[in-house]
Structures are given as C-alpha cells and as structure tokens.
mmCIF file of C-alpha atoms in Angstrom:
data_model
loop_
_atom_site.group_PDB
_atom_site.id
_atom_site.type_symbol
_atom_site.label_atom_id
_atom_site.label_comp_id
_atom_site.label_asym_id
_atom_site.label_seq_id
_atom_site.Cartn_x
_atom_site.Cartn_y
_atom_site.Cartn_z
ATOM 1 C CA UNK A 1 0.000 0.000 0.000
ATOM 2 C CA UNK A 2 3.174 2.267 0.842
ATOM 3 C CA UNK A 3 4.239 1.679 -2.639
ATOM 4 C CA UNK A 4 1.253 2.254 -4.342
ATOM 5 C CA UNK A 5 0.893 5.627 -2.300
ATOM 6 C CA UNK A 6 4.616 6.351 -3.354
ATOM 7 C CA UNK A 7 4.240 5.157 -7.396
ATOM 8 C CA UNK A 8 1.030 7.770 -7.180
ATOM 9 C CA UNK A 9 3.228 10.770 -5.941
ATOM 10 C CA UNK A 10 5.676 10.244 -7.989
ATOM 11 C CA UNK A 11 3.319 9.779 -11.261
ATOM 12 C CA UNK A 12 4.439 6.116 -11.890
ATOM 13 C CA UNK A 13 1.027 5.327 -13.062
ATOM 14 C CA UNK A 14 1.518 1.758 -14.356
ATOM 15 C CA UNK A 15 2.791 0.627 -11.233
ATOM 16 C CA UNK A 16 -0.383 1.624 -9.059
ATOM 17 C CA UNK A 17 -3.037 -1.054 -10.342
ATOM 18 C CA UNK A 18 -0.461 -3.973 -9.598
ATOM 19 C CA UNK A 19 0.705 -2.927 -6.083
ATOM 20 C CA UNK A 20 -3.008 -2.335 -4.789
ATOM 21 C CA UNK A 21 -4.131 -5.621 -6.195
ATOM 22 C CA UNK A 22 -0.967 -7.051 -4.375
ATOM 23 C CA UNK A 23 -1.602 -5.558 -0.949
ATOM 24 C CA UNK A 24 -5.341 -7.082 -1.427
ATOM 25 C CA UNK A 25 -3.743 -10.443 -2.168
ATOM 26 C CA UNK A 26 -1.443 -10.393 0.663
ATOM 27 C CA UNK A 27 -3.784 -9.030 3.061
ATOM 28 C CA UNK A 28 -6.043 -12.083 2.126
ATOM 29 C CA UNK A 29 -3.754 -14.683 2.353
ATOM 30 C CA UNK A 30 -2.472 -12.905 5.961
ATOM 31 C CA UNK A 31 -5.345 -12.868 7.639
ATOM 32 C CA UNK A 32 -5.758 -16.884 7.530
ATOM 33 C CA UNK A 33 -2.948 -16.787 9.983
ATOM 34 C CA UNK A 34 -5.140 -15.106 12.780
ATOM 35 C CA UNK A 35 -8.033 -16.660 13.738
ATOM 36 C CA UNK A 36 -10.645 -13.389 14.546
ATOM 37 C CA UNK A 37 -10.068 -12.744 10.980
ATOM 38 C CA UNK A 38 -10.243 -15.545 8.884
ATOM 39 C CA UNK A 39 -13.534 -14.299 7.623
ATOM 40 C CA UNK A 40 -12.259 -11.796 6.131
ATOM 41 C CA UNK A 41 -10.164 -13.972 3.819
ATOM 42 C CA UNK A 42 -12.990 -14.053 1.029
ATOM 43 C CA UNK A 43 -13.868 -10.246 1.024
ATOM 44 C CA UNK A 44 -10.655 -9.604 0.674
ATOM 45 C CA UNK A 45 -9.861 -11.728 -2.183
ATOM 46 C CA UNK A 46 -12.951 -10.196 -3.800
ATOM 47 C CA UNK A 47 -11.444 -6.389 -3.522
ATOM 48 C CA UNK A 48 -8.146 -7.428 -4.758
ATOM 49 C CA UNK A 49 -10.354 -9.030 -7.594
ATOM 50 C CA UNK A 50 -12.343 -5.742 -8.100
ATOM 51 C CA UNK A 51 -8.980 -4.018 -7.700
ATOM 52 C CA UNK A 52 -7.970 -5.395 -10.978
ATOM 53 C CA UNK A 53 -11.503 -5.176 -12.827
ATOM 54 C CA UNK A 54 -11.095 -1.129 -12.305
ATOM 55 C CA UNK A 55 -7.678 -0.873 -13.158
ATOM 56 C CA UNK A 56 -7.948 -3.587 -16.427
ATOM 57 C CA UNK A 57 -11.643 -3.145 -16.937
ATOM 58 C CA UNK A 58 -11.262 -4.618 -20.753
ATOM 59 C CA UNK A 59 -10.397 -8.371 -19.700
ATOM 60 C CA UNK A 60 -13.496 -8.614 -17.481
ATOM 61 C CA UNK A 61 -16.025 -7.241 -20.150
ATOM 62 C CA UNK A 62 -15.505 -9.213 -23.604
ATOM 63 C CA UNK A 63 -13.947 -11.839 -25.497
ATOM 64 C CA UNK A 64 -13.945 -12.307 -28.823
ATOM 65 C CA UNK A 65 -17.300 -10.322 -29.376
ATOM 66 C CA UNK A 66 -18.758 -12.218 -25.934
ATOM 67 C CA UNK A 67 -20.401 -10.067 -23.733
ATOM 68 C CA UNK A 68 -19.436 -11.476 -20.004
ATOM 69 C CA UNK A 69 -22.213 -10.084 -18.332
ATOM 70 C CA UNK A 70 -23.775 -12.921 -20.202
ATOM 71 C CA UNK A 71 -22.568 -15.403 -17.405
ATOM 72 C CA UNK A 72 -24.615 -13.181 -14.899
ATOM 73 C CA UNK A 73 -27.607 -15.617 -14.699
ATOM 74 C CA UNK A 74 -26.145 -18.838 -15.513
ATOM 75 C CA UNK A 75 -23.809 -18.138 -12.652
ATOM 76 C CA UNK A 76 -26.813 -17.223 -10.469
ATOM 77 C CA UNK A 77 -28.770 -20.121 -11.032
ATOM 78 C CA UNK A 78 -25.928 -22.761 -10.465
ATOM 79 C CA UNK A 79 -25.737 -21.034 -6.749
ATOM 80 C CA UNK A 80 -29.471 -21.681 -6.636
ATOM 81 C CA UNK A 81 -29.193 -25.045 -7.680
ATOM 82 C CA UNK A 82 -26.158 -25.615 -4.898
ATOM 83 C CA UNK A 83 -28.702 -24.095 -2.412
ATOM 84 C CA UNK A 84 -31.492 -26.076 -3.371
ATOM 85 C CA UNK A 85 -29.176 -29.406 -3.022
ATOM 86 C CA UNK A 86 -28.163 -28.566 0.573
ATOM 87 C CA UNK A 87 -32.161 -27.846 1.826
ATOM 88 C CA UNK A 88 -34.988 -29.864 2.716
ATOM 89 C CA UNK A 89 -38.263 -29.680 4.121
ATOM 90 C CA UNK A 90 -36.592 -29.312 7.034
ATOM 91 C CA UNK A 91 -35.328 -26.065 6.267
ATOM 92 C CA UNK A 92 -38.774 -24.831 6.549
ATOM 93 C CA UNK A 93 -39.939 -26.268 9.639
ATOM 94 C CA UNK A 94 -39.118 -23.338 11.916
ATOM 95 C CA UNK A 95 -42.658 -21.601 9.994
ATOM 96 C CA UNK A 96 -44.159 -24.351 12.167
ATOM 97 C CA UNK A 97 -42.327 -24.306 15.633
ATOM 98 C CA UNK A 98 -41.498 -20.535 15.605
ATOM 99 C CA UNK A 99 -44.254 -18.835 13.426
ATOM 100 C CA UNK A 100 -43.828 -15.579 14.906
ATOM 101 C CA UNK A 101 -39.861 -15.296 14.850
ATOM 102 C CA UNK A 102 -40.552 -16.088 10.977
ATOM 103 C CA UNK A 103 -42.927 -13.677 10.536
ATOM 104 C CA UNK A 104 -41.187 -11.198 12.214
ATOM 105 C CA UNK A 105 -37.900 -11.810 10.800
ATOM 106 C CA UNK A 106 -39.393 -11.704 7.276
ATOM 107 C CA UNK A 107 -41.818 -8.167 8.016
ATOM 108 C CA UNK A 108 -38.427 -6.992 8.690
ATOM 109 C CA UNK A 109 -36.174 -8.316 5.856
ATOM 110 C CA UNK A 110 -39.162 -7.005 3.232
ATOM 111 C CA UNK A 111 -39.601 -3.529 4.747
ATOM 112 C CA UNK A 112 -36.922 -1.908 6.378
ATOM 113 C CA UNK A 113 -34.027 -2.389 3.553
ATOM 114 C CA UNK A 114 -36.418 -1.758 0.834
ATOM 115 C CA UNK A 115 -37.739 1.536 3.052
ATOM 116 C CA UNK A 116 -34.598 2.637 3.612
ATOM 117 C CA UNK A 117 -32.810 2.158 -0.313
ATOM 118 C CA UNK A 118 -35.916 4.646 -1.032
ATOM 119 C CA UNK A 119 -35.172 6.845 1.770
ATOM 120 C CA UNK A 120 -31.348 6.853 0.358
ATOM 121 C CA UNK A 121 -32.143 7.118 -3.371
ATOM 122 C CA UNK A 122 -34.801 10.072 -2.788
ATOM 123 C CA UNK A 123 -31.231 11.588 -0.865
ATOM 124 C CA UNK A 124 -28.614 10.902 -2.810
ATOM 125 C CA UNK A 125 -28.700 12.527 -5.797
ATOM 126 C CA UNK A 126 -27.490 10.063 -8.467
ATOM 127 C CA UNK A 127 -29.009 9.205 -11.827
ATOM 128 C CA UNK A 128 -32.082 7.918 -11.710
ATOM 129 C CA UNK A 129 -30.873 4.824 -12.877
ATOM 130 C CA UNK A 130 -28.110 3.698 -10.579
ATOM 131 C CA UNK A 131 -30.550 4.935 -7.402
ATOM 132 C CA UNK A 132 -33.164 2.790 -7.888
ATOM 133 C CA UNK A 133 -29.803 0.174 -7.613
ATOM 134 C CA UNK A 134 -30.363 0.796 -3.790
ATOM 135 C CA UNK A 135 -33.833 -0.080 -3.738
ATOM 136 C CA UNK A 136 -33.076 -3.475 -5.944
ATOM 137 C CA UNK A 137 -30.595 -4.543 -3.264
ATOM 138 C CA UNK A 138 -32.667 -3.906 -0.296
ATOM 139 C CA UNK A 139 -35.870 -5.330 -2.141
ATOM 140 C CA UNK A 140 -33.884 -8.379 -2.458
ATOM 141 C CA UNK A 141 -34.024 -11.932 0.052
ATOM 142 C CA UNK A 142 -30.831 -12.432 2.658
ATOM 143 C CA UNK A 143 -27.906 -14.273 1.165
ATOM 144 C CA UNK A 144 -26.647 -17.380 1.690
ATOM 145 C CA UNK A 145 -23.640 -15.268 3.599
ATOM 146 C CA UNK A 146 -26.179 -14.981 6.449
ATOM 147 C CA UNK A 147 -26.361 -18.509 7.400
ATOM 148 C CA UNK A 148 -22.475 -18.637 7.980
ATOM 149 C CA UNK A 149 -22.265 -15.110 9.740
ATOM 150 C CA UNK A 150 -25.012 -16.064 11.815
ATOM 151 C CA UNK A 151 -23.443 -18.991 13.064
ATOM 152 C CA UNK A 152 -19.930 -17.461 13.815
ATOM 153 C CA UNK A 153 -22.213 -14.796 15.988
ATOM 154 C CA UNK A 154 -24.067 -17.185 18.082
ATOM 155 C CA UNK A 155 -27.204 -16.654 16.870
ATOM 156 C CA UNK A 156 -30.193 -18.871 16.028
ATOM 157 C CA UNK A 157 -28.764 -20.930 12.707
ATOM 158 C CA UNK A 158 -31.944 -22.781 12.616
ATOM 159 C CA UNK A 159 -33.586 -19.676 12.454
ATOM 160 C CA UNK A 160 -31.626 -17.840 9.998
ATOM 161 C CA UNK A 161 -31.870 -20.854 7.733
ATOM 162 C CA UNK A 162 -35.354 -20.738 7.966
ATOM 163 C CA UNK A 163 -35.740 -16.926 6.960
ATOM 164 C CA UNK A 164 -33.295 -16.874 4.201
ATOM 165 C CA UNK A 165 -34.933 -20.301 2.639
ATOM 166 C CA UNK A 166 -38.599 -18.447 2.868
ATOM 167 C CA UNK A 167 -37.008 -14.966 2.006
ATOM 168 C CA UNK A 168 -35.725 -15.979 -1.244
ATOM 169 C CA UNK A 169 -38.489 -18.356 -2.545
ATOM 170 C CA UNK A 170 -40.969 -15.353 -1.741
ATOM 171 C CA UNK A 171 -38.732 -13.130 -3.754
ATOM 172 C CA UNK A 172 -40.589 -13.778 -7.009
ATOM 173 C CA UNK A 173 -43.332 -12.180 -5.834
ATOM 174 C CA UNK A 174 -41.839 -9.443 -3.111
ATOM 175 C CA UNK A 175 -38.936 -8.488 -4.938
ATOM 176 C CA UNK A 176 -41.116 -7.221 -8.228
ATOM 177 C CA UNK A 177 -44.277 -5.855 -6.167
ATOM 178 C CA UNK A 178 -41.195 -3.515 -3.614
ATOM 179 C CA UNK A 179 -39.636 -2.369 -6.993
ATOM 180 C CA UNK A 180 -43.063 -1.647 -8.647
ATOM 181 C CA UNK A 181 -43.975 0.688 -6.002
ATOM 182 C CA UNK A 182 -40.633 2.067 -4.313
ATOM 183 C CA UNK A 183 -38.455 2.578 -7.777
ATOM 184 C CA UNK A 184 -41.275 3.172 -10.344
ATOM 185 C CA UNK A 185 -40.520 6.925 -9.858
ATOM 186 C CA UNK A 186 -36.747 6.291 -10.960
ATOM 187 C CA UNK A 187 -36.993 3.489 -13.447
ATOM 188 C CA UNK A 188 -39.495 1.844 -15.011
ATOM 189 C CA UNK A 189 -40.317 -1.814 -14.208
ATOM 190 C CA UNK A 190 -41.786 -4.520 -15.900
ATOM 191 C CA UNK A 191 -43.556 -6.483 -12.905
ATOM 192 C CA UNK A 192 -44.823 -9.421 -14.985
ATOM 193 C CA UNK A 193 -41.216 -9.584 -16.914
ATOM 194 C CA UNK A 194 -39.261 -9.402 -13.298
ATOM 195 C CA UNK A 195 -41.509 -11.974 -11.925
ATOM 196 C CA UNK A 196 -40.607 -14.433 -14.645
ATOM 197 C CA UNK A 197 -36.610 -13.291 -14.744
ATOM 198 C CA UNK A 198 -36.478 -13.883 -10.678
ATOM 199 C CA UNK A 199 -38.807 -17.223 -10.863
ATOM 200 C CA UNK A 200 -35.922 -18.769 -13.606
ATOM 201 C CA UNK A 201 -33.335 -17.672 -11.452
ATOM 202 C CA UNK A 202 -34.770 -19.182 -8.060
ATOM 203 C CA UNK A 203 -37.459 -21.090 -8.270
ATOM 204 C CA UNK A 204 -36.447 -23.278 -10.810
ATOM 205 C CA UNK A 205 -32.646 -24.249 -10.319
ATOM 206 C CA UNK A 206 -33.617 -24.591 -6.144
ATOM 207 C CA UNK A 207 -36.473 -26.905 -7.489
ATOM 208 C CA UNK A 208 -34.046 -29.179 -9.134
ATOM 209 C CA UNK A 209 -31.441 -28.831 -6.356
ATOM 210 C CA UNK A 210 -34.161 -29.957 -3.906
ATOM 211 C CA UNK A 211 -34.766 -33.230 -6.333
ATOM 212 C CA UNK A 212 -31.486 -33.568 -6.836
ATOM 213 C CA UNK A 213 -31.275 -33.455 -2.732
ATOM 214 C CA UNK A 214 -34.098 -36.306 -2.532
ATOM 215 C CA UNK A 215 -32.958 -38.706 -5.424
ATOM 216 C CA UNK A 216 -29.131 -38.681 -4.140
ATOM 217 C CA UNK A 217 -29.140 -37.957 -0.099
ATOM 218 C CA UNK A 218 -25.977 -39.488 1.250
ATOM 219 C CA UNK A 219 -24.566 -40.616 -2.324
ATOM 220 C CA UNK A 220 -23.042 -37.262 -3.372
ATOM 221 C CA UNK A 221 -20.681 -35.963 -0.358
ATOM 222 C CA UNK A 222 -18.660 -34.571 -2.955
ATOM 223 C CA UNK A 223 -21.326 -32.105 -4.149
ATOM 224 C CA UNK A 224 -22.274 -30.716 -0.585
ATOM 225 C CA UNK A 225 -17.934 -29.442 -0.174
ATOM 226 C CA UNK A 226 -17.993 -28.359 -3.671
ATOM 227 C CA UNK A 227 -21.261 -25.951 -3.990
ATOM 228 C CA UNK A 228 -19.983 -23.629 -1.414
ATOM 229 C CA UNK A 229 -16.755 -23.067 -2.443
ATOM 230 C CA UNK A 230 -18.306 -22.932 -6.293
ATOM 231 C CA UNK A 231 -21.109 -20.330 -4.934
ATOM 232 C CA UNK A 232 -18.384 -18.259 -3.329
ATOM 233 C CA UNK A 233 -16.102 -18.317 -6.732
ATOM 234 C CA UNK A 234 -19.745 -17.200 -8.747
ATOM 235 C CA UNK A 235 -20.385 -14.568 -6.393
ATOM 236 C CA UNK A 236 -17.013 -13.030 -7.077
ATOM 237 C CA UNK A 237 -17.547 -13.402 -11.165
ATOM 238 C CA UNK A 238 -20.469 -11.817 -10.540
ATOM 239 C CA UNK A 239 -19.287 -8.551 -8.682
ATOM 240 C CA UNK A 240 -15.725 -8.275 -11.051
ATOM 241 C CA UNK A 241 -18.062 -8.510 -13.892
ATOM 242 C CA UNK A 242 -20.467 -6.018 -12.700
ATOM 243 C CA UNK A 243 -17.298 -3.973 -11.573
ATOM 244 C CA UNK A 244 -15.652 -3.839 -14.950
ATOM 245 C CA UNK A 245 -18.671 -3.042 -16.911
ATOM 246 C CA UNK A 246 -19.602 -0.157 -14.727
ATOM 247 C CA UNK A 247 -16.282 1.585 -14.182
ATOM 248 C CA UNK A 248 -16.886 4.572 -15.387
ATOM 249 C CA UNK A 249 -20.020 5.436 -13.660
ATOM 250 C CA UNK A 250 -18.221 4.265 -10.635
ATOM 251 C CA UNK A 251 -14.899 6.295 -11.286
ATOM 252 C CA UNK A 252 -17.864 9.204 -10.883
ATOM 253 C CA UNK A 253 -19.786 8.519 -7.908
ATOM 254 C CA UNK A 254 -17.760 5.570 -6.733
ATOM 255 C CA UNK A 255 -16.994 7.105 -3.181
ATOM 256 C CA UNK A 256 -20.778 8.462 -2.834
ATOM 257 C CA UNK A 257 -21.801 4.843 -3.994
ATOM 258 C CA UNK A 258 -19.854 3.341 -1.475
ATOM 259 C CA UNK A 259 -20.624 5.767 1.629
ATOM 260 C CA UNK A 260 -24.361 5.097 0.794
ATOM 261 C CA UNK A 261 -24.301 1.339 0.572
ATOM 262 C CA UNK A 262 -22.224 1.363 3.796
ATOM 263 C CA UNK A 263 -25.165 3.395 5.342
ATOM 264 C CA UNK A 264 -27.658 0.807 3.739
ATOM 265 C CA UNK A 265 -25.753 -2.123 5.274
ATOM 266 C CA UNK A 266 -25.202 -0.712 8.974
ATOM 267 C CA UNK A 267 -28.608 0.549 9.892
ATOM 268 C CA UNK A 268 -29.855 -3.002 8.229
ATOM 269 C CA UNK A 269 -28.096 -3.929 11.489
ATOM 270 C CA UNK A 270 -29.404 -1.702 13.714
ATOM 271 C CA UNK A 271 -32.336 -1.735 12.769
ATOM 272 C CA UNK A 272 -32.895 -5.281 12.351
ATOM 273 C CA UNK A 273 -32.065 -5.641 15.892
ATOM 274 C CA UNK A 274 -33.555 -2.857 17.720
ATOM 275 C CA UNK A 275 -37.145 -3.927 15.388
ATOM 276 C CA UNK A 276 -36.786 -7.915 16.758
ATOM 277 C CA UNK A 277 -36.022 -6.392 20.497
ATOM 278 C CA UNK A 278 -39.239 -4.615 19.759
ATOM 279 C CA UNK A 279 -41.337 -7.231 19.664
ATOM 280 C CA UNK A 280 -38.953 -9.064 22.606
ATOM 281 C CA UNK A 281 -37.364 -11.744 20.752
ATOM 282 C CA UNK A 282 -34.182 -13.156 22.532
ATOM 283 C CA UNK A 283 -30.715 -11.847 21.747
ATOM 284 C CA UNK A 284 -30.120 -14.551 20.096
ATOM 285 C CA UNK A 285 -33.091 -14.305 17.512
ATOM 286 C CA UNK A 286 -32.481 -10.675 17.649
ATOM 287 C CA UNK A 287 -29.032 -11.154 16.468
ATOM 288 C CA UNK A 288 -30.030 -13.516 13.674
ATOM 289 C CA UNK A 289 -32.688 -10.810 12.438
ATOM 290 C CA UNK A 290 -30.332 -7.847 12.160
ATOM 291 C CA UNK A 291 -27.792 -10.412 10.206
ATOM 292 C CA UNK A 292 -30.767 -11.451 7.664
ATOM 293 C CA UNK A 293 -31.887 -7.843 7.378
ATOM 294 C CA UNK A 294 -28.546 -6.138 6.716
ATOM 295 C CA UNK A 295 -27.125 -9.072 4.529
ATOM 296 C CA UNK A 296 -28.585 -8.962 1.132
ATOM 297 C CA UNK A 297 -28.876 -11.287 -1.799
ATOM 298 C CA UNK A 298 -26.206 -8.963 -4.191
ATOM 299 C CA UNK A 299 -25.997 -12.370 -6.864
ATOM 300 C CA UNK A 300 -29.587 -11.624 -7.230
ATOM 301 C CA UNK A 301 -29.840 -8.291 -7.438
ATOM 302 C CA UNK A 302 -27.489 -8.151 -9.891
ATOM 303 C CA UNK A 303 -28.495 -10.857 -12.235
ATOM 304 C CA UNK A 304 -32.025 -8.888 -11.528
ATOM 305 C CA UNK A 305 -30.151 -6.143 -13.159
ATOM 306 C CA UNK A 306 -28.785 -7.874 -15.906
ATOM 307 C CA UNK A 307 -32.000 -9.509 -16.776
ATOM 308 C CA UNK A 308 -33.368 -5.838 -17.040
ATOM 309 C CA UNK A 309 -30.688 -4.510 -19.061
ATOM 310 C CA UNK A 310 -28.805 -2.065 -16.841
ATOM 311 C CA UNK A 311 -26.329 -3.870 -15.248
ATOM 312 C CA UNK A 312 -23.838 -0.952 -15.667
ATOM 313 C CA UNK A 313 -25.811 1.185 -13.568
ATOM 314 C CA UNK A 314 -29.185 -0.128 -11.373
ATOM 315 C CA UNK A 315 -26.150 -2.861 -11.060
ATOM 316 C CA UNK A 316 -23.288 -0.964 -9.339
ATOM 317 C CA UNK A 317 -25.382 -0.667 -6.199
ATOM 318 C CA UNK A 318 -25.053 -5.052 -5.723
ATOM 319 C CA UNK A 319 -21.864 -5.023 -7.109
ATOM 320 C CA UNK A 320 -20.530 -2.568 -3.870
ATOM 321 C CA UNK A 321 -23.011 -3.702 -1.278
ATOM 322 C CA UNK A 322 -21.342 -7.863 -1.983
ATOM 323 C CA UNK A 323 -18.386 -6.611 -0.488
ATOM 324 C CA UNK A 324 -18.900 -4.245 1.787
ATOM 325 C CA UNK A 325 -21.464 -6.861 3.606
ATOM 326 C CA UNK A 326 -18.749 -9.444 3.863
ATOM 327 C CA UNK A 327 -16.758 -7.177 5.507
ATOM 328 C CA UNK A 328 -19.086 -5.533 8.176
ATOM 329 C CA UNK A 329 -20.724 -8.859 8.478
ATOM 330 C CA UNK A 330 -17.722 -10.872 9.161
ATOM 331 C CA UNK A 331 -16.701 -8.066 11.932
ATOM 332 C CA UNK A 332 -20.098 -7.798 13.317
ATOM 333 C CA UNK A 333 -20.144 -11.765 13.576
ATOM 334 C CA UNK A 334 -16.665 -11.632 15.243
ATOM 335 C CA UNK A 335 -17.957 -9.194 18.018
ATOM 336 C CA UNK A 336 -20.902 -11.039 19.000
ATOM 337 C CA UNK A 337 -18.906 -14.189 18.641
ATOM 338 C CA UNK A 338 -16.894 -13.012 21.610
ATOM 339 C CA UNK A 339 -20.154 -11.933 23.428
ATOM 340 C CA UNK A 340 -22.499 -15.134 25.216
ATOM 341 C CA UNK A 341 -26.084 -14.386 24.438
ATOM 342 C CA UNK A 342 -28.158 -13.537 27.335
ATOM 343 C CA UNK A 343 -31.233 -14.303 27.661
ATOM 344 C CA UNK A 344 -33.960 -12.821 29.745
#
C-alpha cells in the first residue's frame, strides 16, 4: 500500500493497479494466519479481484465479441441449484415451531431495507438509474452469507436458515411488487417480466437442487464441499463482472456509492435488531434478524439487473453492497462471537 501511495506521488502510473491488487492479495492470504479474521479472507480476495476489474476493466467485459455479463444468470442459477441441493423440508420447519420469529424476521427483511434504499435514493442525488440500484438490493431476500455469519455470531442458525430459505423463494413475488412501487418513480419496471426473470433464477434451479437433494441424499458428499466453495467463486464473477462493466459510472460517484451502501448495510443492522427487540425476541433471535436484514442477496440483485438490461448502472449498487457486507458482516459476527447471548 506504501508503494502504491509512493508510485502515485511520484506519477508512476503503471505501477499503481499492480501494487493495490498485491496488498489485497497479501492481506487475504495474511489474515488466515489469525483466527478473529479468517472471515475476512474471502472479502478480501474479492477487492483485490475488483482491484484489478477497475484498473484492467477490458479483460473482465468481452472476449472475442462475448459479452461477459452474459454469465450473470447462468452463474446465479448454479448457486441456486447448490442451495437447493443442501435444503430440505426441514429447512422450513421453523414456519411451524417458531411462526412468529418467521414472521417477524421476514416483516423486517421485506420492509426496512427496501424503506430505507428509497429513503437513500430520494437523498442521494445520483441518476435515476443507478438509485433505484439501492432499492433493488434492499428489495432483495438475505444471502446465503447470512447462514455462515449467523453462526460465527451465536445466533439462532436454525432460524436464519429458515428466513433466508422463505425470504428468497418469496422473492418472485416481493422483490417485483417492492420495486413496482418504491423505484417506479426512478426506473421503469416490468412487474410481470421481473416476476418471470427472478422465478428462472430461483425457483427453478432450487427446485431441481431440492430433487437432486431427494434422489441422491448421502450418495453425493462430494457435491455438498464443492457448492460452497463454487457459490463463493460465482459470487465473485459476478461482482468483477459487474465492476468492470460499470467503471466509469463508478470512477464518478464511486466514493458516494460506497458511503451510501455502507449506510444501507449498517442501519440493516441496527435496525434489524432494535425492530426484533421490539417485539422481545431473545438476543439470540435478535441477532439472527439484524444479520438477515442487513445481509442482502447482491448475486440476485445483480443478475435482476442484468436480466433488465442495466447492469452498468441499477447494477453498481449489488456489485458494492457484496463486499462491503462481507466485511461488516464478518466483523459484526466476530464481536458477538466473543459476546455469550443472554437471555432474559
């Protein structure tokens, strides 16, 4: 990082990109030697990935007259399918023994991060376009990220699974209608069209992972170590490609961008929590709420994007927010990891 500050001063341009994507690399590879922040690993890895898709935007966006962003969906729906092969009915049992955590946890997920994207787009001041970004990515279901920050924090993993699992196959529906009405002013959507692009993406590929789940149970061990490493490796495609093909806009109102998505992602927390302790949930539900309310499905958002023709811009939101989750999520985890729930 010294370098790279040093090759700017002294106008050695060409050096810059290479050092920063270095010091991302080496970070990453440093922090596996410390245990508090080995979840930071990934993220990491990711912005020495994005580092490169700013500074050599041209090897992320075509080759040989193919489009990349053309790998946004297919990519998308293989991480459905690996989420669909590691669920099963079970997965939705907590409706049953916890209805009111689940309703709770997903009144939550579907109105404060779609409420407060609006809030930030009406604020911000950017095009049209790449505001109504915000509102995609808080319109959108939890991630799979939740599930694993949710167990490093102590919280309720049964729960989390639960909310994330009804989260995204309610997304079809939710995602569309919160668009319709929050981002019509900024953009304008095609509700049937979105229905059908987010119903291909989920609905189908998690259908077939479920089957796949049922047919071959206990006969493909292989398959459950492989889909999370390959759903971690699509995520990244996804935000380098996203990255490249909206570097301009983001060499504009990249640091705005940034500051506003970090806003987005930190009250998710805060509010998530403080609206479960509302209705007296324990700490460790409440916990598990403000993880599955500030962590966002960005895969989907962006293929969402993609799907709608704008990736370069409604886009740039997800392609920020992936990152920038990881991070805050894997510190927020970390604290609460180090705190025992109590429970009154």
């Amino acid at each position: 990082m010294l370098l790279a500050g040093g090759a700017w001063i002294g106008s050695l341009t060409a050096w810059i990109g290479p050092l920063l994507i270095l010091f991302f690399v080496l970070l990453g590879v440093g922090s596996r030697g410390y245990e508090s922040l080995k979840g930071l690993t990934y993220s990491l890895m990711i912005l020495a990935a994005v580092t490169m898709a700013m500074f050599y935007p041209r090897f992320f966006q075509e080759y040989n007259g193919y489009k990349f962003t053309g790998l946004i969906t297919p990519l998308i729906q293989v991480i459905m399918f690996g989420m669909g092969t590691s669920m099963s009915i079970r997965d939705f049992a907590g409706v049953v023994k916890t209805p009111h955590a689940v309703l709770i946890g997903v009144g939550a997920q579907f109105m404060i991060m779609p409420l407060l994207g609006l809030t930030l787009a009406w604020l911000s001041g950017l095009p049209p376009e790449i505001a109504a970004g915000l509102i995609l990515m808080g319109s959108s279901p939890s991630g799979l990220a939740s599930n694993v920050m949710t167990y490093l924090a102590k919280a309720n993993l049964a729960l989390s699974i639960t909310l994330t699992a009804v989260t995204t196959m309610l997304a079809p529906l939710m995602t569309p209608f919160l668009m319709k009405m929050l981002a019509g002013e900024f953009i304008e959507i095609d509700l049937v069209k979105m229905m059908w692009d987010i119903f291909k993406m989920i609905i189908i590929p998690i259908g077939a992972g479920l089957i796949f789940n049922k047919v071959f149970r206990g006969k493909s061990a292989w398959l459950d170590k492989a889909m999370p490493i390959v759903s971690m490796i699509g995520i990244g495609l996804i935000i380098v490609v996203i990255t490249a093909a909206g570097r301009d806009a983001l060499l504009d109102i990249g640091m705005l961008l940034i500051g506003l998505v970090m806003i987005h992602n930190f009250s998710g927390y805060g509010i998530g929590y403080g609206f479960a302790k509302l209705f007296r949930m324990r700490e460790k539900d409440c916990r598990t709420v403000a993880i599955e309310v500030g962590m966002q499905n960005a895969g989907l958002a962006s293929g969402i994007a993609k799907e709608m023709g704008k990736i370069a811009t409604v886009g740039l939101a997800a392609a920020v927010f992936g990152p920038v989750m990881n991070i805050s999520g894997s510190i927020l985890a970390s604290y609460w990891h180090k705190k025992e729930p109590k429970e009154g």
